[in-house]
Tab-separated table of C-alpha atoms in Angstrom:
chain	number	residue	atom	x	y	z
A	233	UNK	CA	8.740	19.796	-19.828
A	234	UNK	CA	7.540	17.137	-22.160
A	235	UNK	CA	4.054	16.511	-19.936
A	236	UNK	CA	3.877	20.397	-20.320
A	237	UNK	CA	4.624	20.381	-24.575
A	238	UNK	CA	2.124	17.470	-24.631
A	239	UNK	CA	-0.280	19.525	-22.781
A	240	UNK	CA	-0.104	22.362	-24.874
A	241	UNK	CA	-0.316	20.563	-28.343
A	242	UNK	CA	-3.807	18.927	-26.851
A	243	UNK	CA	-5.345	22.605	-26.537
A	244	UNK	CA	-4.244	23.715	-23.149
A	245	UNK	CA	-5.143	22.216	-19.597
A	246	UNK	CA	-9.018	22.605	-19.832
A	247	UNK	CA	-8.617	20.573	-23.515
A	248	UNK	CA	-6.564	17.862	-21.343
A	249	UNK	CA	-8.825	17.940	-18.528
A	250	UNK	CA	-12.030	17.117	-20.366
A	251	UNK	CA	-9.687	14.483	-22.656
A	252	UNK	CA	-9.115	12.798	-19.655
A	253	UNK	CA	-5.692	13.479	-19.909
A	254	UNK	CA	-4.652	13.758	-15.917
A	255	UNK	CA	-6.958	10.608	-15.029
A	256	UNK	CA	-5.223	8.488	-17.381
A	257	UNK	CA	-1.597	9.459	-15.918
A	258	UNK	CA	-2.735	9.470	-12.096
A	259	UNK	CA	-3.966	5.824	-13.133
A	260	UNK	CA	-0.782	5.058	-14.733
A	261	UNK	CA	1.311	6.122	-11.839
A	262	UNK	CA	-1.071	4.263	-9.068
A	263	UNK	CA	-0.786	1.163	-11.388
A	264	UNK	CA	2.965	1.324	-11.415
A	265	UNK	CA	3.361	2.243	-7.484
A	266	UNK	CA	0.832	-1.086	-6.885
A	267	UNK	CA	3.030	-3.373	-9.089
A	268	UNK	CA	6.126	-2.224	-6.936
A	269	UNK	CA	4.509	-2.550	-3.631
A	270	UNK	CA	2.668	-6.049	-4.876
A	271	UNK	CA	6.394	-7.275	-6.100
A	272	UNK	CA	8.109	-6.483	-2.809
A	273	UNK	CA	10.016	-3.419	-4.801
A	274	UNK	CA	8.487	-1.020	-2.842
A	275	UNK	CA	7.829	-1.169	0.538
A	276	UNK	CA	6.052	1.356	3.368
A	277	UNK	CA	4.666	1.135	7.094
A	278	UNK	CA	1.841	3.121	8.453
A	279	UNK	CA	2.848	5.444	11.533
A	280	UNK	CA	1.166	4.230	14.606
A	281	UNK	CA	-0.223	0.748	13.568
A	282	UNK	CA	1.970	-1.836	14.765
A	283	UNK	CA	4.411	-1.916	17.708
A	284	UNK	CA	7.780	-1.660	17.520
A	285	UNK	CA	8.431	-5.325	17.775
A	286	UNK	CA	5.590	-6.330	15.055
A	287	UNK	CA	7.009	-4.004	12.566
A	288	UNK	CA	10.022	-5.368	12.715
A	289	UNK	CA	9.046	-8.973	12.320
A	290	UNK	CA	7.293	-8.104	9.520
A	291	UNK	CA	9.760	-6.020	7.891
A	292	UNK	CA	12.061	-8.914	8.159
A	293	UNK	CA	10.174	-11.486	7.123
A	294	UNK	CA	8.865	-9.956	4.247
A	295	UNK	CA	5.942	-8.075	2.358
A	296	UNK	CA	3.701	-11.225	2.385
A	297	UNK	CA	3.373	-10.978	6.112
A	298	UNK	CA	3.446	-6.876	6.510
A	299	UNK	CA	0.338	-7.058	3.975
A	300	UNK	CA	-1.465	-9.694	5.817
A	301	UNK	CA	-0.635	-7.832	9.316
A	302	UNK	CA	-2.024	-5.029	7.737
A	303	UNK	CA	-5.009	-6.600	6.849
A	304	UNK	CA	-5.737	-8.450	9.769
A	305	UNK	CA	-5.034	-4.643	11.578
A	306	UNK	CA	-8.010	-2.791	9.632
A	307	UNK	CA	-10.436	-5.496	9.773
């Protein structure tokens, strides 16, 4: 309710939209998600791009190795 009040006291959606308003909290969230994912807070695997027995390595061994595996997969 508060993201709708705020909203609203800005002029209505269009108002927000051309403040910027949606940009700037899609940015904060992405920011946030990446600082979780980058600390090891958060972590996620992508369907269908390592085998069984590579996931779990990496999900064992950490999110140092998952990231690089991932790199190293979409090179």
């Amino acid at each position: 309710m508060v993201l709708i009040e705020e909203v609203e006291a800005m002029g209505g959606m269009t108002k927000a939209v051309n403040d910027g308003l949606p940009k700037r909290l899609i940015e904060a969230a992405a920011t946030k998600r990446q600082a979780a994912i980058d600390l090891g807070d958060l972590r996620f695997l992508a369907v269908g791009v390592f085998t069984s027995a590579s996931v779990a390595t990496a999900a064992a061994t950490g999110p140092a190795l998952l990231s690089s595996a991932i790199s190293n997969s979409l090179l």
